Amino acid sequence: MGSIQLGIQHAVGGLASKPERDLLMQDFMTVETTNFPSEGSNHTPAHHYSEFKFKNYAPIAFRYFRDLFGIQPDDFLMSMCNTRLRELSNPGASGSIFYVTFDDEFIIKTVQHKEGEFLQKLLAGYYMNLNQNPRTLLPKFFGLYCYQCNSKNVRLVVMNNLLPSSITMHQKYDLKGSTYKRKASKAERAKRAPTYKDLDFMEHHPEGIFMEADTYNALTKTIHRDCRVLESFKIMDYSLLLAIHNLDQAQKEKMERKSQSNIDRLVPEGQLGDTSSALILEEREREKEDRMGAAGALNRSKSINRQRLVAHSTAMESIQAESEPIDEDDDTPPGGIPARNAKGERLLLFIGIIDILQSYRLKKKLEHTWKSMIHDGDTVSVHRPSFYAQRFQKFMSQTVFKKIPSPLKHSPSKRKSLSRPLGRHEEASERETTVQVKVNNTIPHSGSKTGKLCRVDGRF
């Protein structure tokens, strides 16, 4: 990856000499190619890698996009090039390889030629939508590059990172709203951190995941808006990446580690055999490293006391929601969406829409036709974009996420009012209360001829 980082450093650093100007349509299709001979040149430094060629796609456009999300060039280069990139253990289903920067800000993903070509074509319209609404669950792309060496082409796209590695994700799901072959394989389930699928979620959370009404409404509204954008570009086969951090489980694990640490300190090392002593010492060292790593990440977060580098990058920022506190501890990780499972356990959700570089091309049309001849056509994952978007939204809003039932629905007074018809005086009082609520919470839209109501805070 060193040669790729050198290419990125040269590509981004070279933009500093180019004056800022308005973005033009031609900027989206520009490709800059630079040769990097080992001995160096007038424009490139000498290096110890094999000679390579580096392509930088739409450099002016991506500079504009990075600026749109508050990413300064120096910060971007520091994240991308200052330290060796870390390869993630779980490759994508398409065979893509993922790398993450040392500060957890960016993901670098290898993409196929068709995917890179498709991204370049949709950039103009895609970012027109993001410019109007930067708070979105859609991926944010910050660079597209191609590394060429010895007849090998490696295409890379730089995106925002959804899952901070300093936070333990107790469950992770790739959800499409489909049931056909949507269960994690035996090999996947055997992994240390498996990625489950739709049928697994329905088995693990048959009642869904519960949220406060405002959070649920903001999330489903964001999903609906994002699906409309994807549908307009004829994009389908995307997924919702859902990672769950269970606060109560994390607290329990923390107490267990503390208890085990106390027990270990009570056992004199000289009373154990050499093998047992070595194992315990090894375990102690590993726990110590884990604690130091977690504490270091937390201390860095507190000492810097800043938001993540990428604006609107956390799940909670993406949906622009306000929610009730969930009895947070001092070390509760920031940025997650608060929720609860059916057991009432406190959860933090980290979510985003992924794998959007699939257009409804002939290959997908043929794939759907073939699968639907054998299976129920509505259950397979490959569909025309409009149907795919509708099924995706329905699954997320009805099966995955649900509103926390209001206490009023179960209160004695509520049950009493529902068990018999209202009297005249009660009916009048009810109408009066309803009108009062509307007056307090809504005002007539000034530009509406129909007198449509909208909220005072402007959220609808």
GROMACS .gro file of C-alpha atoms in nm:
model
  460
    1MET     CA    1   0.000   0.000   0.000
    2GLY     CA    2   0.300   0.231   0.032
    3SER     CA    3   0.311   0.311  -0.339
    4ILE     CA    4  -0.064   0.379  -0.340
    5GLN     CA    5  -0.026   0.616  -0.045
    6LEU     CA    6   0.254   0.792  -0.233
    7GLY     CA    7   0.023   0.833  -0.531
    8ILE     CA    8  -0.256   0.975  -0.315
    9GLN     CA    9  -0.015   1.212  -0.140
   10HIS     CA   10   0.107   1.346  -0.474
   11ALA     CA   11  -0.247   1.371  -0.618
   12VAL     CA   12  -0.402   1.556  -0.322
   13GLY     CA   13  -0.095   1.764  -0.243
   14GLY     CA   14  -0.070   1.878  -0.605
   15LEU     CA   15  -0.415   2.034  -0.583
   16ALA     CA   16  -0.279   2.301  -0.348
   17SER     CA   17  -0.114   2.475  -0.643
   18LYS     CA   18  -0.442   2.490  -0.834
   19PRO     CA   19  -0.662   2.790  -0.751
   20GLU     CA   20  -1.010   2.727  -0.621
   21ARG     CA   21  -1.290   2.794  -0.866
   22ASP     CA   22  -1.649   2.699  -0.938
   23LEU     CA   23  -1.713   2.335  -1.016
   24LEU     CA   24  -1.779   2.260  -1.384
   25MET     CA   25  -1.948   1.958  -1.542
   26GLN     CA   26  -1.627   1.865  -1.717
   27ASP     CA   27  -1.455   1.832  -1.378
   28PHE     CA   28  -1.653   1.515  -1.309
   29MET     CA   29  -1.503   1.333  -1.608
   30THR     CA   30  -1.141   1.452  -1.578
   31VAL     CA   31  -0.870   1.188  -1.528
   32GLU     CA   32  -0.512   1.284  -1.439
   33THR     CA   33  -0.240   1.021  -1.498
   34THR     CA   34   0.106   1.043  -1.338
   35ASN     CA   35   0.406   0.813  -1.390
   36PHE     CA   36   0.618   0.732  -1.084
   37PRO     CA   37   0.960   0.600  -1.194
   38SER     CA   38   1.171   0.460  -0.911
   39GLU     CA   39   1.447   0.717  -0.969
   40GLY     CA   40   1.196   1.003  -0.954
   41SER     CA   41   1.119   1.276  -1.207
   42ASN     CA   42   1.066   1.651  -1.230
   43HIS     CA   43   0.720   1.608  -1.077
   44THR     CA   44   0.752   1.295  -0.859
   45PRO     CA   45   0.991   1.193  -0.579
   46ALA     CA   46   1.229   0.897  -0.594
   47HIS     CA   47   1.103   0.585  -0.414
   48HIS     CA   48   1.198   0.223  -0.345
   49TYR     CA   49   0.886   0.070  -0.505
   50SER     CA   50   0.853  -0.071  -0.854
   51GLU     CA   51   0.772   0.184  -1.122
   52PHE     CA   52   0.398   0.249  -1.132
   53LYS     CA   53   0.131   0.467  -1.287
   54PHE     CA   54  -0.134   0.644  -1.080
   55LYS     CA   55  -0.469   0.776  -1.207
   56ASN     CA   56  -0.663   1.041  -1.017
   57TYR     CA   57  -1.030   1.063  -1.119
   58ALA     CA   58  -1.220   1.394  -1.100
   59PRO     CA   59  -0.962   1.559  -0.869
   60ILE     CA   60  -1.125   1.905  -0.866
   61ALA     CA   61  -1.468   1.754  -0.805
   62PHE     CA   62  -1.349   1.539  -0.516
   63ARG     CA   63  -1.169   1.838  -0.364
   64TYR     CA   64  -1.502   2.017  -0.368
   65PHE     CA   65  -1.674   1.716  -0.209
   66ARG     CA   66  -1.416   1.688   0.070
   67ASP     CA   67  -1.458   2.057   0.140
   68LEU     CA   68  -1.835   2.009   0.146
   69PHE     CA   69  -1.794   1.771   0.440
   70GLY     CA   70  -1.539   1.985   0.621
   71ILE     CA   71  -1.228   1.780   0.538
   72GLN     CA   72  -0.914   1.993   0.514
   73PRO     CA   73  -0.640   1.874   0.272
   74ASP     CA   74  -0.380   1.841   0.551
   75ASP     CA   75  -0.617   1.635   0.765
   76PHE     CA   76  -0.705   1.410   0.471
   77LEU     CA   77  -0.339   1.348   0.390
   78MET     CA   78  -0.259   1.287   0.756
   79SER     CA   79  -0.528   1.020   0.775
   80MET     CA   80  -0.451   0.858   0.441
   81CYS     CA   81  -0.072   0.872   0.421
   82ASN     CA   82   0.085   0.928   0.763
   83THR     CA   83   0.061   0.565   0.882
   84ARG     CA   84   0.033   0.228   0.715
   85LEU     CA   85  -0.326   0.137   0.629
   86ARG     CA   86  -0.480  -0.158   0.812
   87GLU     CA   87  -0.647  -0.431   0.608
   88LEU     CA   88  -0.984  -0.548   0.741
   89SER     CA   89  -1.022  -0.921   0.797
   90ASN     CA   90  -1.368  -0.962   0.641
   91PRO     CA   91  -1.358  -0.906   0.263
   92GLY     CA   92  -1.673  -0.808   0.078
   93ALA     CA   93  -1.898  -1.061  -0.091
   94SER     CA   94  -1.782  -0.930  -0.428
   95GLY     CA   95  -1.420  -1.001  -0.342
   96SER     CA   96  -1.339  -0.639  -0.259
   97ILE     CA   97  -1.060  -0.570  -0.012
   98PHE     CA   98  -1.110  -0.306   0.257
   99TYR     CA   99  -0.850  -0.094   0.433
  100VAL     CA  100  -0.905   0.150   0.719
  101THR     CA  101  -0.696   0.452   0.819
  102PHE     CA  102  -0.524   0.458   1.159
  103ASP     CA  103  -0.767   0.720   1.294
  104ASP     CA  104  -1.078   0.526   1.183
  105GLU     CA  105  -1.197   0.812   0.962
  106PHE     CA  106  -1.180   0.656   0.617
  107ILE     CA  107  -1.234   0.323   0.445
  108ILE     CA  108  -1.047   0.242   0.123
  109LYS     CA  109  -1.224  -0.020  -0.088
  110THR     CA  110  -1.107  -0.193  -0.405
  111VAL     CA  111  -1.372  -0.180  -0.678
  112GLN     CA  112  -1.415  -0.338  -1.018
  113HIS     CA  113  -1.373  -0.141  -1.340
  114LYS     CA  114  -1.751  -0.122  -1.401
  115GLU     CA  115  -1.814   0.006  -1.048
  116GLY     CA  116  -1.551   0.278  -1.080
  117GLU     CA  117  -1.690   0.377  -1.419
  118PHE     CA  118  -2.045   0.389  -1.280
  119LEU     CA  119  -1.937   0.605  -0.985
  120GLN     CA  120  -1.776   0.856  -1.218
  121LYS     CA  121  -2.094   0.880  -1.426
  122LEU     CA  122  -2.326   0.939  -1.132
  123LEU     CA  123  -2.099   1.180  -0.943
  124ALA     CA  124  -2.258   1.502  -1.072
  125GLY     CA  125  -2.618   1.415  -0.989
  126TYR     CA  126  -2.530   1.217  -0.677
  127TYR     CA  127  -2.346   1.504  -0.514
  128MET     CA  128  -2.608   1.753  -0.623
  129ASN     CA  129  -2.840   1.558  -0.395
  130LEU     CA  130  -2.583   1.541  -0.114
  131ASN     CA  131  -2.514   1.912  -0.144
  132GLN     CA  132  -2.883   1.979  -0.082
  133ASN     CA  133  -2.898   1.727   0.201
  134PRO     CA  134  -2.560   1.633   0.355
  135ARG     CA  135  -2.734   1.443   0.636
  136THR     CA  136  -2.780   1.106   0.475
  137LEU     CA  137  -2.712   0.736   0.529
  138LEU     CA  138  -2.567   0.708   0.179
  139PRO     CA  139  -2.191   0.656   0.153
  140LYS     CA  140  -1.976   0.965   0.114
  141PHE     CA  141  -1.708   0.927  -0.153
  142PHE     CA  142  -1.389   1.132  -0.113
  143GLY     CA  143  -1.163   1.001  -0.387
  144LEU     CA  144  -1.138   0.757  -0.678
  145TYR     CA  145  -0.798   0.629  -0.788
  146CYS     CA  146  -0.636   0.359  -1.003
  147TYR     CA  147  -0.294   0.206  -0.934
  148GLN     CA  148  -0.124   0.038  -1.231
  149CYS     CA  149   0.191  -0.173  -1.196
  150ASN     CA  150   0.317  -0.474  -1.396
  151SER     CA  151  -0.010  -0.511  -1.591
  152LYS     CA  152  -0.206  -0.503  -1.264
  153ASN     CA  153  -0.486  -0.249  -1.216
  154VAL     CA  154  -0.616  -0.175  -0.867
  155ARG     CA  155  -0.908   0.069  -0.848
  156LEU     CA  156  -0.976   0.228  -0.512
  157VAL     CA  157  -1.255   0.441  -0.371
  158VAL     CA  158  -1.220   0.636  -0.045
  159MET     CA  159  -1.531   0.655   0.175
  160ASN     CA  160  -1.636   0.752   0.525
  161ASN     CA  161  -1.595   0.480   0.788
  162LEU     CA  162  -1.922   0.373   0.951
  163LEU     CA  163  -1.785   0.143   1.222
  164PRO     CA  164  -1.521   0.277   1.463
  165SER     CA  165  -1.287  -0.007   1.558
  166SER     CA  166  -1.254   0.119   1.917
  167ILE     CA  167  -1.616   0.015   1.983
  168THR     CA  168  -1.714  -0.349   2.023
  169MET     CA  169  -1.993  -0.442   1.783
  170HIS     CA  170  -2.181  -0.731   1.942
  171GLN     CA  171  -2.383  -0.800   1.627
  172LYS     CA  172  -2.350  -0.692   1.265
  173TYR     CA  173  -2.602  -0.733   0.983
  174ASP     CA  174  -2.611  -0.683   0.607
  175LEU     CA  175  -2.982  -0.628   0.533
  176LYS     CA  176  -3.152  -0.607   0.193
  177GLY     CA  177  -3.517  -0.678   0.273
  178SER     CA  178  -3.495  -1.010   0.087
  179THR     CA  179  -3.528  -1.365   0.223
  180TYR     CA  180  -3.391  -1.574  -0.065
  181LYS     CA  181  -3.051  -1.711   0.046
  182ARG     CA  182  -3.029  -1.429   0.300
  183LYS     CA  183  -2.875  -1.630   0.582
  184ALA     CA  184  -2.510  -1.619   0.685
  185SER     CA  185  -2.312  -1.924   0.578
  186LYS     CA  186  -2.168  -2.169   0.827
  187ALA     CA  187  -1.819  -2.038   0.752
  188GLU     CA  188  -1.933  -1.678   0.810
  189ARG     CA  189  -2.101  -1.765   1.141
  190ALA     CA  190  -1.779  -1.930   1.261
  191LYS     CA  191  -1.586  -1.602   1.229
  192ARG     CA  192  -1.498  -1.397   1.534
  193ALA     CA  193  -1.711  -1.106   1.411
  194PRO     CA  194  -1.960  -1.251   1.160
  195THR     CA  195  -2.184  -1.044   0.937
  196TYR     CA  196  -2.536  -1.182   0.955
  197LYS     CA  197  -2.816  -1.138   0.703
  198ASP     CA  198  -3.193  -1.081   0.689
  199LEU     CA  199  -3.310  -1.425   0.803
  200ASP     CA  200  -3.056  -1.420   1.086
  201PHE     CA  201  -3.188  -1.083   1.203
  202MET     CA  202  -3.546  -1.211   1.203
  203GLU     CA  203  -3.430  -1.506   1.413
  204HIS     CA  204  -3.222  -1.298   1.656
  205HIS     CA  205  -3.471  -1.009   1.683
  206PRO     CA  206  -3.817  -1.146   1.595
  207GLU     CA  207  -3.982  -0.840   1.752
  208GLY     CA  208  -3.741  -0.593   1.593
  209ILE     CA  209  -3.539  -0.312   1.750
  210PHE     CA  210  -3.724  -0.038   1.936
  211MET     CA  211  -3.664   0.338   1.920
  212GLU     CA  212  -3.817   0.654   2.055
  213ALA     CA  213  -4.083   0.788   1.818
  214ASP     CA  214  -3.879   1.094   1.712
  215THR     CA  215  -3.573   0.882   1.639
  216TYR     CA  216  -3.777   0.624   1.448
  217ASN     CA  217  -3.947   0.893   1.239
  218ALA     CA  218  -3.618   1.065   1.158
  219LEU     CA  219  -3.452   0.736   1.061
  220THR     CA  220  -3.733   0.609   0.839
  221LYS     CA  221  -3.764   0.952   0.676
  222THR     CA  222  -3.391   0.948   0.596
  223ILE     CA  223  -3.411   0.594   0.455
  224HIS     CA  224  -3.709   0.693   0.240
  225ARG     CA  225  -3.530   1.000   0.103
  226ASP     CA  226  -3.210   0.806   0.033
  227CYS     CA  227  -3.400   0.530  -0.146
  228ARG     CA  228  -3.563   0.786  -0.373
  229VAL     CA  229  -3.218   0.916  -0.468
  230LEU     CA  230  -3.092   0.564  -0.543
  231GLU     CA  231  -3.406   0.481  -0.740
  232SER     CA  232  -3.363   0.794  -0.953
  233PHE     CA  233  -3.020   0.664  -1.057
  234LYS     CA  234  -3.158   0.314  -1.120
  235ILE     CA  235  -2.941   0.176  -0.840
  236MET     CA  236  -3.037  -0.144  -0.660
  237ASP     CA  237  -2.894  -0.441  -0.468
  238TYR     CA  238  -2.771  -0.207  -0.194
  239SER     CA  239  -2.778  -0.303   0.174
  240LEU     CA  240  -2.826  -0.147   0.513
  241LEU     CA  241  -2.523  -0.216   0.730
  242LEU     CA  242  -2.647  -0.240   1.089
  243ALA     CA  243  -2.393  -0.280   1.370
  244ILE     CA  244  -2.516  -0.311   1.729
  245HIS     CA  245  -2.324  -0.217   2.042
  246ASN     CA  246  -2.509  -0.357   2.344
  247LEU     CA  247  -2.440  -0.119   2.633
  248ASP     CA  248  -2.569  -0.357   2.900
  249GLN     CA  249  -2.370  -0.648   2.762
  250ALA     CA  250  -2.059  -0.429   2.741
  251GLN     CA  251  -2.107  -0.328   3.105
  252LYS     CA  252  -2.142  -0.692   3.206
  253GLU     CA  253  -1.827  -0.787   3.013
  254LYS     CA  254  -1.641  -0.502   3.179
  255MET     CA  255  -1.742  -0.623   3.527
  256GLU     CA  256  -1.644  -0.981   3.442
  257ARG     CA  257  -1.300  -0.870   3.326
  258LYS     CA  258  -1.256  -0.667   3.642
  259SER     CA  259  -1.362  -0.961   3.859
  260GLN     CA  260  -1.129  -1.200   3.674
  261SER     CA  261  -0.844  -0.953   3.710
  262ASN     CA  262  -0.899  -0.940   4.087
  263ILE     CA  263  -0.900  -1.321   4.107
  264ASP     CA  264  -0.578  -1.344   3.905
  265ARG     CA  265  -0.403  -1.105   4.140
  266LEU     CA  266  -0.489  -1.331   4.435
  267VAL     CA  267  -0.321  -1.636   4.277
  268PRO     CA  268   0.054  -1.649   4.356
  269GLU     CA  269   0.238  -1.721   4.034
  270GLY     CA  270   0.485  -1.952   4.210
  271GLN     CA  271   0.206  -2.196   4.307
  272LEU     CA  272   0.121  -2.269   3.946
  273GLY     CA  273   0.298  -2.496   3.699
  274ASP     CA  274   0.513  -2.342   3.429
  275THR     CA  275   0.247  -2.393   3.159
  276SER     CA  276  -0.040  -2.256   3.369
  277SER     CA  277   0.169  -1.964   3.484
  278ALA     CA  278   0.266  -1.878   3.128
  279LEU     CA  279  -0.096  -1.895   3.013
  280ILE     CA  280  -0.216  -1.668   3.291
  281LEU     CA  281   0.065  -1.420   3.230
  282GLU     CA  282  -0.017  -1.420   2.861
  283GLU     CA  283  -0.386  -1.362   2.935
  284ARG     CA  284  -0.302  -1.081   3.176
  285GLU     CA  285  -0.086  -0.910   2.917
  286ARG     CA  286  -0.358  -0.941   2.654
  287GLU     CA  287  -0.622  -0.794   2.887
  288LYS     CA  288  -0.382  -0.515   2.982
  289GLU     CA  289  -0.325  -0.431   2.615
  290ASP     CA  290  -0.700  -0.433   2.548
  291ARG     CA  291  -0.764  -0.202   2.842
  292MET     CA  292  -0.484   0.032   2.741
  293GLY     CA  293  -0.608   0.039   2.383
  294ALA     CA  294  -0.966   0.116   2.485
  295ALA     CA  295  -0.853   0.373   2.741
  296GLY     CA  296  -0.621   0.532   2.488
  297ALA     CA  297  -0.899   0.568   2.233
  298LEU     CA  298  -1.129   0.715   2.497
  299ASN     CA  299  -0.863   0.955   2.627
  300ARG     CA  300  -0.781   1.072   2.274
  301SER     CA  301  -1.148   1.136   2.215
  302LYS     CA  302  -1.184   1.333   2.538
  303SER     CA  303  -0.856   1.524   2.510
  304ILE     CA  304  -0.911   1.631   2.152
  305ASN     CA  305  -1.275   1.705   2.235
  306ARG     CA  306  -1.379   1.741   1.874
  307GLN     CA  307  -1.628   1.591   1.635
  308ARG     CA  308  -1.522   1.327   1.388
  309LEU     CA  309  -1.321   1.464   1.099
  310VAL     CA  310  -1.598   1.402   0.846
  311ALA     CA  311  -1.901   1.625   0.902
  312HIS     CA  312  -2.231   1.441   0.955
  313SER     CA  313  -2.039   1.112   0.967
  314THR     CA  314  -2.195   0.948   1.271
  315ALA     CA  315  -2.524   0.762   1.251
  316MET     CA  316  -2.697   1.005   1.486
  317GLU     CA  317  -2.578   1.307   1.285
  318SER     CA  318  -2.685   1.141   0.960
  319ILE     CA  319  -3.052   1.127   1.057
  320GLN     CA  320  -3.053   1.462   1.242
  321ALA     CA  321  -3.259   1.324   1.528
  322GLU     CA  322  -3.306   1.418   1.890
  323SER     CA  323  -3.382   1.143   2.138
  324GLU     CA  324  -3.432   1.081   2.506
  325PRO     CA  325  -3.118   0.980   2.701
  326ILE     CA  326  -3.069   0.607   2.759
  327ASP     CA  327  -2.905   0.619   3.103
  328GLU     CA  328  -2.561   0.670   2.952
  329ASP     CA  329  -2.244   0.596   3.145
  330ASP     CA  330  -1.940   0.823   3.137
  331ASP     CA  331  -1.765   0.595   2.887
  332THR     CA  332  -2.063   0.551   2.653
  333PRO     CA  333  -1.934   0.565   2.292
  334PRO     CA  334  -2.057   0.872   2.102
  335GLY     CA  335  -2.236   0.883   1.769
  336GLY     CA  336  -2.460   0.576   1.786
  337ILE     CA  337  -2.838   0.583   1.757
  338PRO     CA  338  -2.998   0.488   2.092
  339ALA     CA  339  -3.240   0.195   2.087
  340ARG     CA  340  -3.352  -0.107   2.287
  341ASN     CA  341  -3.409  -0.472   2.206
  342ALA     CA  342  -3.711  -0.678   2.309
  343LYS     CA  343  -3.540  -0.759   2.642
  344GLY     CA  344  -3.516  -0.388   2.720
  345GLU     CA  345  -3.136  -0.384   2.690
  346ARG     CA  346  -2.981  -0.053   2.586
  347LEU     CA  347  -2.831  -0.049   2.239
  348LEU     CA  348  -2.631   0.189   2.023
  349LEU     CA  349  -2.682   0.143   1.649
  350PHE     CA  350  -2.425   0.229   1.384
  351ILE     CA  351  -2.585   0.219   1.040
  352GLY     CA  352  -2.540   0.322   0.680
  353ILE     CA  353  -2.645   0.225   0.329
  354ILE     CA  354  -2.365   0.042   0.146
  355ASP     CA  355  -2.288  -0.124  -0.189
  356ILE     CA  356  -2.465   0.134  -0.404
  357LEU     CA  357  -2.247   0.093  -0.714
  358GLN     CA  358  -2.480  -0.160  -0.875
  359SER     CA  359  -2.700  -0.033  -1.158
  360TYR     CA  360  -2.988  -0.234  -1.301
  361ARG     CA  361  -2.798  -0.353  -1.605
  362LEU     CA  362  -2.880  -0.642  -1.837
  363LYS     CA  363  -2.689  -0.887  -1.619
  364LYS     CA  364  -2.911  -0.808  -1.320
  365LYS     CA  365  -3.227  -0.824  -1.530
  366LEU     CA  366  -3.131  -1.171  -1.653
  367GLU     CA  367  -3.036  -1.276  -1.300
  368HIS     CA  368  -3.375  -1.173  -1.163
  369THR     CA  369  -3.564  -1.342  -1.448
  370TRP     CA  370  -3.379  -1.669  -1.391
  371LYS     CA  371  -3.419  -1.665  -1.012
  372SER     CA  372  -3.787  -1.569  -1.024
  373MET     CA  373  -3.858  -1.867  -1.252
  374ILE     CA  374  -3.740  -2.099  -0.974
  375HIS     CA  375  -3.831  -1.902  -0.661
  376ASP     CA  376  -4.091  -1.647  -0.554
  377GLY     CA  377  -3.996  -1.337  -0.753
  378ASP     CA  378  -4.072  -1.104  -0.463
  379THR     CA  379  -3.823  -1.272  -0.228
  380VAL     CA  380  -3.506  -1.260  -0.438
  381SER     CA  381  -3.267  -0.971  -0.380
  382VAL     CA  382  -3.224  -0.859  -0.743
  383HIS     CA  383  -3.521  -0.649  -0.860
  384ARG     CA  384  -3.597  -0.346  -1.066
  385PRO     CA  385  -3.494  -0.034  -0.868
  386SER     CA  386  -3.847   0.088  -0.785
  387PHE     CA  387  -3.962  -0.244  -0.641
  388TYR     CA  388  -3.629  -0.294  -0.463
  389ALA     CA  389  -3.658   0.048  -0.294
  390GLN     CA  390  -4.016  -0.014  -0.180
  391ARG     CA  391  -3.938  -0.358  -0.039
  392PHE     CA  392  -3.622  -0.226   0.129
  393GLN     CA  393  -3.810   0.057   0.302
  394LYS     CA  394  -4.094  -0.169   0.412
  395PHE     CA  395  -3.857  -0.422   0.567
  396MET     CA  396  -3.660  -0.156   0.755
  397SER     CA  397  -3.963   0.036   0.883
  398GLN     CA  398  -4.179  -0.264   0.977
  399THR     CA  399  -3.948  -0.555   1.056
  400VAL     CA  400  -3.614  -0.410   1.166
  401PHE     CA  401  -3.700  -0.082   1.338
  402LYS     CA  402  -4.009  -0.015   1.548
  403LYS     CA  403  -4.138   0.259   1.775
  404ILE     CA  404  -4.125   0.207   2.150
  405PRO     CA  405  -4.491   0.163   2.254
  406SER     CA  406  -4.624   0.473   2.426
  407PRO     CA  407  -4.703   0.427   2.798
  408LEU     CA  408  -5.034   0.602   2.731
  409LYS     CA  409  -5.151   0.306   2.526
  410HIS     CA  410  -5.136   0.085   2.833
  411SER     CA  411  -5.252   0.331   3.100
  412PRO     CA  412  -5.584   0.260   3.279
  413SER     CA  413  -5.734   0.590   3.163
  414LYS     CA  414  -5.648   0.515   2.802
  415ARG     CA  415  -5.791   0.164   2.818
  416LYS     CA  416  -6.105   0.302   2.976
  417SER     CA  417  -6.152   0.560   2.703
  418LEU     CA  418  -6.107   0.297   2.434
  419SER     CA  419  -6.350   0.052   2.592
  420ARG     CA  420  -6.660   0.271   2.558
  421PRO     CA  421  -6.783   0.552   2.331
  422LEU     CA  422  -6.728   0.909   2.444
  423GLY     CA  423  -7.013   1.109   2.585
  424ARG     CA  424  -7.110   1.445   2.434
  425HIS     CA  425  -6.921   1.647   2.694
  426GLU     CA  426  -6.618   1.418   2.669
  427GLU     CA  427  -6.630   1.430   2.288
  428ALA     CA  428  -6.633   1.809   2.292
  429SER     CA  429  -6.348   1.811   2.542
  430GLU     CA  430  -6.153   1.568   2.324
  431ARG     CA  431  -6.202   1.792   2.019
  432GLU     CA  432  -6.095   2.092   2.222
  433THR     CA  433  -5.779   1.914   2.339
  434THR     CA  434  -5.695   1.805   1.985
  435VAL     CA  435  -5.732   2.159   1.853
  436GLN     CA  436  -5.516   2.291   2.138
  437VAL     CA  437  -5.241   2.039   2.057
  438LYS     CA  438  -5.246   2.142   1.690
  439VAL     CA  439  -5.223   2.509   1.781
  440ASN     CA  440  -4.928   2.445   2.011
  441ASN     CA  441  -4.733   2.227   1.768
  442THR     CA  442  -4.820   2.349   1.418
  443ILE     CA  443  -4.879   2.663   1.218
  444PRO     CA  444  -5.035   2.707   0.873
  445HIS     CA  445  -4.774   2.697   0.598
  446SER     CA  446  -4.753   3.051   0.463
  447GLY     CA  447  -4.707   2.936   0.104
  448SER     CA  448  -4.979   2.673   0.108
  449LYS     CA  449  -5.320   2.740  -0.043
  450THR     CA  450  -5.463   2.435   0.128
  451GLY     CA  451  -5.368   2.548   0.475
  452LYS     CA  452  -5.139   2.247   0.520
  453LEU     CA  453  -4.991   2.232   0.865
  454CYS     CA  454  -4.617   2.220   0.928
  455ARG     CA  455  -4.420   2.210   1.250
  456VAL     CA  456  -4.293   2.530   1.405
  457ASP     CA  457  -3.936   2.397   1.417
  458GLY     CA  458  -3.942   2.344   1.040
  459ARG     CA  459  -3.866   1.973   1.042
  460PHE     CA  460  -4.157   1.869   0.821
   0.00000   0.00000   0.00000
